Coordinates of C-alpha atoms in Angstrom, one line a residue:
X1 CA 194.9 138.5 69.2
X2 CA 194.0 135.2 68.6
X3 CA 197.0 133.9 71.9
X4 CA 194.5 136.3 73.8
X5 CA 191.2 134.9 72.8
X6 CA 193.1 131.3 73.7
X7 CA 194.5 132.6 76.8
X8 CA 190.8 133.6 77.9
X9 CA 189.3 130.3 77.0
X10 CA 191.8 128.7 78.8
X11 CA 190.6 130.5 81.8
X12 CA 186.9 130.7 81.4
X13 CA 187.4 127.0 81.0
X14 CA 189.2 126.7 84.4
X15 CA 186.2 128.8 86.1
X16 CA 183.3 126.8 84.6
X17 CA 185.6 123.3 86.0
X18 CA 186.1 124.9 89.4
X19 CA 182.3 126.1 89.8
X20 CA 181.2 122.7 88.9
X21 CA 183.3 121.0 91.2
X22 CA 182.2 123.5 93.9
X23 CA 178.5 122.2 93.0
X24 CA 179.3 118.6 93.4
X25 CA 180.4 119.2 97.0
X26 CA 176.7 121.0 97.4
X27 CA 177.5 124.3 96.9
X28 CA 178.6 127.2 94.5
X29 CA 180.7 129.8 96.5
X30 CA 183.1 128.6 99.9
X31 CA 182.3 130.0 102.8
X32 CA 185.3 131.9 104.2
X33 CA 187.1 129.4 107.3
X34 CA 187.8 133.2 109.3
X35 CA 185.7 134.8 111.5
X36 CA 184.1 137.4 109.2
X37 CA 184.6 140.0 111.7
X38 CA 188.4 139.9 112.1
X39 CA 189.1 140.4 108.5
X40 CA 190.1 144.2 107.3
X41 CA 188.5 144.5 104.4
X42 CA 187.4 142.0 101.4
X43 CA 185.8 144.5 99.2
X44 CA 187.2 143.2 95.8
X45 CA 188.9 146.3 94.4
X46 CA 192.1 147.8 92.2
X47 CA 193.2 150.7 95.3
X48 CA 195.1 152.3 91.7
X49 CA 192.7 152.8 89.2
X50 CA 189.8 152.6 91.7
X51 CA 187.7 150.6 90.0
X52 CA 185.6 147.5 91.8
X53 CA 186.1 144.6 89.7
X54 CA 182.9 142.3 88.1
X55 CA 181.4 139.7 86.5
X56 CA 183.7 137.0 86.1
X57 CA 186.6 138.4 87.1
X58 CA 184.8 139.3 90.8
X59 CA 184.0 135.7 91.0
X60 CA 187.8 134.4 89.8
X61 CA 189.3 136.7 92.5
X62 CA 186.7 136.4 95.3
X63 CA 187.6 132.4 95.0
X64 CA 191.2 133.1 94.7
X65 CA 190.8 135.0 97.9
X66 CA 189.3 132.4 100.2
X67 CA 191.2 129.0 98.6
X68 CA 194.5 131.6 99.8
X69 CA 193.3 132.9 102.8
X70 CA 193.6 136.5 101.6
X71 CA 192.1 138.9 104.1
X72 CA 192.3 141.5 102.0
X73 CA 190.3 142.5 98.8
X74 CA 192.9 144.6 96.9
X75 CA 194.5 143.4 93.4
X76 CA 196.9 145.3 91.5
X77 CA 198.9 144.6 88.1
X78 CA 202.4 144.2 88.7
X79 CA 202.6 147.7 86.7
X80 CA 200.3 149.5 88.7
X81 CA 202.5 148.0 92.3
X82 CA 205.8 149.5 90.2
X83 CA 204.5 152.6 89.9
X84 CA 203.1 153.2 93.4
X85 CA 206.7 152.2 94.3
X86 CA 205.3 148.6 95.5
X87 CA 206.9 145.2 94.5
X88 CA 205.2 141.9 93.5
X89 CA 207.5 139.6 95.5
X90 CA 209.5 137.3 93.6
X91 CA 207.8 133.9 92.8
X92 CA 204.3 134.6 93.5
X93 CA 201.5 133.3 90.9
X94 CA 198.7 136.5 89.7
X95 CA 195.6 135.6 88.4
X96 CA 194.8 136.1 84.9
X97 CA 191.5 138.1 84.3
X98 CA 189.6 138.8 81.1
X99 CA 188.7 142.6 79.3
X100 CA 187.2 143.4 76.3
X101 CA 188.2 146.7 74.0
X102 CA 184.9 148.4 72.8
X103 CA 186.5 150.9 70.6
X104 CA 189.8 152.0 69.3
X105 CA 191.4 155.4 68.3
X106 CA 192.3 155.4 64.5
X107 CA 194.2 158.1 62.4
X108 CA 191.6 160.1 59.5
X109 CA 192.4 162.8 57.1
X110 CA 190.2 165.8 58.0
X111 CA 188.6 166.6 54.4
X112 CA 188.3 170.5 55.2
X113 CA 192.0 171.0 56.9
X114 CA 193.9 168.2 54.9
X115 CA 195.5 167.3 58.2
X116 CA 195.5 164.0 59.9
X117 CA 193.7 163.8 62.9
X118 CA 193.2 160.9 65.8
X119 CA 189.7 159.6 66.3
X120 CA 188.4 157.2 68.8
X121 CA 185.7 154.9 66.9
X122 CA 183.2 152.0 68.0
X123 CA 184.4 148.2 67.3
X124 CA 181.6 146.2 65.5
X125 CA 182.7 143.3 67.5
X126 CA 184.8 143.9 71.0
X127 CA 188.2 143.3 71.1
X128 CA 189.1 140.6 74.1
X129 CA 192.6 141.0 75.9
X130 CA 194.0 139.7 79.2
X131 CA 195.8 141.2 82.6
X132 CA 197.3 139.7 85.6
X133 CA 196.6 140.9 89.2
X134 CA 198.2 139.8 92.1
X135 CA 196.7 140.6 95.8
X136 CA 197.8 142.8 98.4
X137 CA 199.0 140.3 100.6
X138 CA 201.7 139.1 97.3
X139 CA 202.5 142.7 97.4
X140 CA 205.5 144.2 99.2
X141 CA 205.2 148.1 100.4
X142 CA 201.8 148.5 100.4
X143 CA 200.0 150.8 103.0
X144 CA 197.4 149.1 105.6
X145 CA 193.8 149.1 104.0
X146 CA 191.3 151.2 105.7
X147 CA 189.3 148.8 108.3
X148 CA 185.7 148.2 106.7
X149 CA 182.8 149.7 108.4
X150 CA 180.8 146.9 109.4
X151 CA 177.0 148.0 108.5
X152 CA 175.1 147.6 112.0
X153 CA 171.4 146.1 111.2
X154 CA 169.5 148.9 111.0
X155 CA 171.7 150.7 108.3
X156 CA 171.4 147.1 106.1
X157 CA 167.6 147.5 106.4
X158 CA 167.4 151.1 105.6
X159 CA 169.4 149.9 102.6
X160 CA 166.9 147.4 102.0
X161 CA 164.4 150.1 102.1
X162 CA 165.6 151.9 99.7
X163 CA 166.1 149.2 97.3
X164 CA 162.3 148.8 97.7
X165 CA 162.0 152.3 97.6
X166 CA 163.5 152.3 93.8
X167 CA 162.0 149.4 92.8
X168 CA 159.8 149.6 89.2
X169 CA 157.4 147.0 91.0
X170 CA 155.5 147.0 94.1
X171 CA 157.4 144.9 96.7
X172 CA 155.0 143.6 99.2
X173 CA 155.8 141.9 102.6
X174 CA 153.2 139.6 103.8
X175 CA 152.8 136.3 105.9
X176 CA 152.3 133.6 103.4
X177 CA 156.2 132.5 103.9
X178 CA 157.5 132.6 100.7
X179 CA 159.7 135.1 98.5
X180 CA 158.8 135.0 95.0
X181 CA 158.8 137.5 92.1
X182 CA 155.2 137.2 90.1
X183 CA 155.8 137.5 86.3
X184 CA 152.3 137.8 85.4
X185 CA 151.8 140.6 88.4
X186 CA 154.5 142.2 88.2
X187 CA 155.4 142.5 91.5
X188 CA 157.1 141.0 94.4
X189 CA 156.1 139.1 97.5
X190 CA 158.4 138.5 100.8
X191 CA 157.9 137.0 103.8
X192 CA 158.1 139.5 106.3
X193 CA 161.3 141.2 107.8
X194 CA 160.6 139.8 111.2
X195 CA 160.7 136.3 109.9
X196 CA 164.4 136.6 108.3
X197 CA 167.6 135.4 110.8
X198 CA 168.9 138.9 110.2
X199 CA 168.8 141.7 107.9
X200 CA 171.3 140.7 105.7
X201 CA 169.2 137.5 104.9
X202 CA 166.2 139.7 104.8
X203 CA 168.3 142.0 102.4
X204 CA 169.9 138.9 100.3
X205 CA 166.4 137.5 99.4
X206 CA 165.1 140.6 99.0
X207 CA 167.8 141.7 96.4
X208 CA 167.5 137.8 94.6
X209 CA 164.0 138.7 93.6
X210 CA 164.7 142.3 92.4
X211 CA 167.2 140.7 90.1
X212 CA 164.3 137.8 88.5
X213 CA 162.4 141.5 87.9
X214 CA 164.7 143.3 85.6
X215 CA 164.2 140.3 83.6
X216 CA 160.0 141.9 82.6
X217 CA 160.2 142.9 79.1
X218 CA 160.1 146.4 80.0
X219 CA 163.4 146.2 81.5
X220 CA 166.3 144.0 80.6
X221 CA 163.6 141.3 78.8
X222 CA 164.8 138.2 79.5
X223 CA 163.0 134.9 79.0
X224 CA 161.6 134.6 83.0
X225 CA 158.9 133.1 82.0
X226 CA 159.9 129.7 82.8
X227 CA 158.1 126.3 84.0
X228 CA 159.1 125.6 87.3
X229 CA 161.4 122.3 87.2
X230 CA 162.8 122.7 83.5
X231 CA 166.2 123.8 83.1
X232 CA 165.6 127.3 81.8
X233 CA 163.8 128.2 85.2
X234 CA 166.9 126.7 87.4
X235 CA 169.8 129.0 85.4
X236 CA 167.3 132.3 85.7
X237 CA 168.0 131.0 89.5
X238 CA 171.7 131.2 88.6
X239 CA 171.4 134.4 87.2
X240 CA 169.2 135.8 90.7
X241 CA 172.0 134.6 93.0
X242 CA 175.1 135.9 91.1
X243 CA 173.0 139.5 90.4
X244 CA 172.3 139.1 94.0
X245 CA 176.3 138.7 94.9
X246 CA 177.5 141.3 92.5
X247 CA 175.4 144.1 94.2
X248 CA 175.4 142.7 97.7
X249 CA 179.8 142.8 96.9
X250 CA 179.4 146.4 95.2
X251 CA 177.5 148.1 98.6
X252 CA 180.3 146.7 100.9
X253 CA 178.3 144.4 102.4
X254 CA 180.0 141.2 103.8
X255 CA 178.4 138.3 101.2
X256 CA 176.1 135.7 102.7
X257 CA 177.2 132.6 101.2
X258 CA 175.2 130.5 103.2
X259 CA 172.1 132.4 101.4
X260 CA 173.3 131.6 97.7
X261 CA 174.0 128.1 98.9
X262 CA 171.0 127.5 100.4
X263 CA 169.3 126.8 96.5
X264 CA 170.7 123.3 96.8
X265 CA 167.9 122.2 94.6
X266 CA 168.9 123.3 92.0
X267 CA 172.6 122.3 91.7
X268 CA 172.4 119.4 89.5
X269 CA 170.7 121.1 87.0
X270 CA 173.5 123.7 87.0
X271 CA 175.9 120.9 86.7
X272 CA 174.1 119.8 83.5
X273 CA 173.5 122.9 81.4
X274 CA 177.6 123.9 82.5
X275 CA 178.6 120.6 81.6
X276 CA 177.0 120.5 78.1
X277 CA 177.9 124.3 77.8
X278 CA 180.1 125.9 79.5
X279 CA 179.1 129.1 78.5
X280 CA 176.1 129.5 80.4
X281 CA 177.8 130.5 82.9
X282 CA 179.4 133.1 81.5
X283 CA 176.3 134.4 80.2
X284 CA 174.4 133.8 83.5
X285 CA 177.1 136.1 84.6
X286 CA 176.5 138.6 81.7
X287 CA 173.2 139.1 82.5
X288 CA 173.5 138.7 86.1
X289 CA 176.0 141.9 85.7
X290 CA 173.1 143.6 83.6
X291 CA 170.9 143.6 86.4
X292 CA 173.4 144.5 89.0
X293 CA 174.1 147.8 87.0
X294 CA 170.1 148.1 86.2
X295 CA 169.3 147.9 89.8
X296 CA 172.5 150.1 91.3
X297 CA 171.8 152.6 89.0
X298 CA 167.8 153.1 90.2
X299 CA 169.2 152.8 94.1
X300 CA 171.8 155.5 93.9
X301 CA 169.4 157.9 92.2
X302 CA 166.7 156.9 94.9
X303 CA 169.4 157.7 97.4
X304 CA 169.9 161.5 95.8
X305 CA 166.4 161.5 96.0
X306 CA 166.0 160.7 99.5
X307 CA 169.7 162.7 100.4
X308 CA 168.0 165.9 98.4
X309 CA 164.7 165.8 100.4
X310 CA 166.8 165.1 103.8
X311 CA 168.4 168.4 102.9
X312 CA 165.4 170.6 102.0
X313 CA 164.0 169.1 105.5
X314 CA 166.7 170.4 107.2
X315 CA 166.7 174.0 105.6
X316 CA 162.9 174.1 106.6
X317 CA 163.9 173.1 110.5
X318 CA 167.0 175.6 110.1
X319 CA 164.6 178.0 108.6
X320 CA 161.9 177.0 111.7
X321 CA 165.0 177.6 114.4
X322 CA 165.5 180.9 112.7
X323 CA 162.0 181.6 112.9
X324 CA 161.8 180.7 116.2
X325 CA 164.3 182.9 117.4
X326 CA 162.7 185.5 115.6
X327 CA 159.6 185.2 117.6
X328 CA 161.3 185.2 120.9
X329 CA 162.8 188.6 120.0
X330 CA 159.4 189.8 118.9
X331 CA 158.0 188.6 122.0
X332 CA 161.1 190.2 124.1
X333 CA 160.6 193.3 121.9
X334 CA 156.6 193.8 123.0
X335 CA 157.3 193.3 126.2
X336 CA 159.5 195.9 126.4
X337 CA 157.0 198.0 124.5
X338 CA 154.7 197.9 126.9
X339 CA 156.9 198.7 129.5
X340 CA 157.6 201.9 127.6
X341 CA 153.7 202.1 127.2
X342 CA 153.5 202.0 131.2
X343 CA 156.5 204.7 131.4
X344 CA 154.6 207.1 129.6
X345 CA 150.8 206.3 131.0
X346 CA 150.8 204.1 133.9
X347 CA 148.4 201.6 134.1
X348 CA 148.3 201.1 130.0
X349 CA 150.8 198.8 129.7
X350 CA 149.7 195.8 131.0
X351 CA 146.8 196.7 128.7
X352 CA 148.9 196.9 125.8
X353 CA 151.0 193.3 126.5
X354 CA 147.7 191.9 126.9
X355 CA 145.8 192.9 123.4
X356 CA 149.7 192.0 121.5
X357 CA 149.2 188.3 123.2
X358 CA 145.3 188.2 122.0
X359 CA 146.5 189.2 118.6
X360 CA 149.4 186.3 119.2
X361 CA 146.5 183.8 119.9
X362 CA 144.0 184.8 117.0
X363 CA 146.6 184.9 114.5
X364 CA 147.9 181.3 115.3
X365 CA 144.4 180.1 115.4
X366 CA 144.0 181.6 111.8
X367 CA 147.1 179.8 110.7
X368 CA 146.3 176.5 112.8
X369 CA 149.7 177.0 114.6
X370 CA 149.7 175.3 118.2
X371 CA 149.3 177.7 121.0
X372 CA 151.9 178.0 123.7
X373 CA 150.5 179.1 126.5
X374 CA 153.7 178.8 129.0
X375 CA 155.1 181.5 127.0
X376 CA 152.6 184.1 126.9
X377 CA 152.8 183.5 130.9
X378 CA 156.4 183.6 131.2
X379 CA 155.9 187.0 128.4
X380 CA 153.5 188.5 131.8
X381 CA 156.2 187.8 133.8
X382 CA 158.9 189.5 132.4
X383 CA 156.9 192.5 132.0
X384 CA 156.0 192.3 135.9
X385 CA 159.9 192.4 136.8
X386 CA 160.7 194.7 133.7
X387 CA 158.3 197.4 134.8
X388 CA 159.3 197.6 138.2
X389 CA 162.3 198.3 137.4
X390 CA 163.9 201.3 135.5
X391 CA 164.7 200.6 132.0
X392 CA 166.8 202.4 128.9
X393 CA 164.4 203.9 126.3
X394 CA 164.2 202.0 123.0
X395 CA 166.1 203.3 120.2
X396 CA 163.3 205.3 117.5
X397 CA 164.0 203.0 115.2
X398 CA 163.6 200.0 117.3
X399 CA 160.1 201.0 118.1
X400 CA 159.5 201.8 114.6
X401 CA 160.3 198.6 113.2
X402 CA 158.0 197.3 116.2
X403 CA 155.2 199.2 114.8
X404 CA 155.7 197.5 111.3
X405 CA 156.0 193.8 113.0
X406 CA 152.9 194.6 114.9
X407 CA 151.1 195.5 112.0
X408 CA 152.5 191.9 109.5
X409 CA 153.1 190.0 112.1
X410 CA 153.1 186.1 111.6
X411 CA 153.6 183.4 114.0
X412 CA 156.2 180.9 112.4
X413 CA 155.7 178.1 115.2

């Protein structure tokens, strides 16, 4: 255990030393040297298991990516490529990323059947392990990725949206041309939309500050509360731009480097507080993670939310079409009536068309329903070429269940 706790020192160590040479040269994260609109897809992912890599191990392969020139975001263990029938071609260097074991199955006697039985139990302290993946582009055999949708800017700001939308503080855009998350108010304030270059910068900011909020003590409690200029406030800056990269990474989004960069002010007090201990970056990253998952997990339920009422709206418009065509088959159906009105008496059914339609109109007035006067027109003249011509009798029942609509009738437009 203890070659693995080494093995991740070693590399944590090699993170921290590549980070801070990255903020020497004035920023934290390269800026890809493609076009970002000819690569397939970056979206930092194991295509076996599924699972969308984090933390430090995101940041380790999303700067192994761009010093290689890998267009593509999938990593695999040399395992996982053997058995998907895939081969690791010979030579080729992985990257070594970090786990921990939170619990571990142990063998227990079971005091009422005597037997011995497995159990899986909680670690008082997590156990830490290593694994090496190797990219798609190291890989021999494997398919094509899917090409990534690229979100259009509309999509990005209803995103945004609902991001505010989940929010556990009031979000507030206004003109004073600043983004800022007020500890004592609890709230935040952006510039507004208009003013951003797009929406994904609108979006990045937006997300920055929503990370600085889980930090209230009602959420994740972190110390925010923070002078502005002293060390403490500059790494809760830290923290706000990797949260804000985690999710921005996690929703597919193609990451706005020049956004994280842009807090240049604060580099050499990053350099300091890594250089005299290296771990605060990993806890930056730690708690950065925290509010990724904080905020992801409020978004995706605001999205049920809003998927749920989209749904219930469209049963009440399907229910509305139904209705609809309900009514134009009551309407067909008096109109008809009277023409069997005028069969039997001529002269009474115009008479009878005409108190159904004044019924029609008081009944909508009752309910406040709009009144559509091109219809009860068109309704006069179908009965004017219906009744001058000869026309099959309605079935009994038909006019029966007439009668009964007649008498409960209710507009649904």
């Amino acid at each position: 255990m203890s070659g693995s706790y080494d093995r991740v020192m070693e590399e944590r160590k090699k993170l921290v030393d590549q980070i801070i040479e990255n903020m020497r040269q004035g920023y934290v994260l390269p800026k890809p040297d493609w076009d970002s609109e000819a690569f397939l897809d970056m979206r930092i992912r194991n295509p076996v298991s599924g699972a969308r890599y984090q933390g430090a191990n995101l940041l380790r392969l999303y700067l192994r990516g761009l010093k290689q020139g890998y267009t593509d975001g999938r990593w695999v263990t040399y395992k996982q490529a053997q058995s998907e029938g895939w081969q690791v071609r010979k030579g080729e260097k992985g990257v070594r990323c970090e786990k921990y074991i939170f619990t571990k199955q142990v063998e227990e006697q079971n005091p009422e059947t005597g037997e011995t039985e497995k159990k899986t139990i909680r670690l008082n302290r997590p156990m830490v392990n290593t694994f090496v993946v190797f990219n798609a582009a190291q890989v021999d055999g494997m398919p094509e990725p899917e090409p990534m949708k690229i979100l259009e800017p509309d999509e990005i700001l209803e995103m945004a949206e609902c991001f505010q939308a989940s929010s556990l503080c009031p979000i507030r855009e206004n003109n004073e041309g600043s983004a800022y998350y007020s500890v004592r108010q609890d709230e935040i304030i952006l510039p507004d939309r208009n003013a951003f270059l797009d929406s994904q910068s609108f979006l990045a900011t937006q997300l920055h500050e929503m990370v600085h909020s889980t930090g209230h003590p009602d959420r994740l409690n972190r110390s925010i509360l923070n002078r502005f200029g002293t060390p403490e406030y500059a790494l809760e800056e830290l923290r706000a731009e990797l949260g804000s990269f985690f999710i921005q990474s996690d929703m597919n989004l193609q990451f706005d480097t020049q956004h994280f960069n842009s807090h240049t002010q604060y580099l050499e007090s990053w350099i300091n507080a890594l250089e005299n201990d290296p771990n605060e970056l990993f806890r930056a990253i730690a708690d950065a993670q925290k509010a990724c998952d904080f905020l992801e997990e409020r978004y995706h339920q605001q999205r049920l939310v809003q998927e749920k009422a989209l749904s219930n709206n469209q049963n009440i418009l399907e229910k509305s079409e139904a209705g609809q065509e309900l009514l134009s088959r009551q309407q067909e159906a008096a109109v008809r009536m009277a023409v069997k009105h005028e069969e039997k008496e001529p002269g009474s059914g115009k008479a009878h068309l005409e108190r159904w339609i004044e019924k029609d109109i008081l009944k909508r007035l009752e309910l406040k329903l709009p009144l559509h006067y091109e219809e009860m027109d068109y309704m006069r003249e179908s009965y004017e070429q219906l009744a001058s011509s000869l026309l099959p009798s309605l079935e009994e029942e038909e006019l029966m269940l007439l009668e009964t609509q007649e008498q409960a009738f209710v507009p649904v437009r």
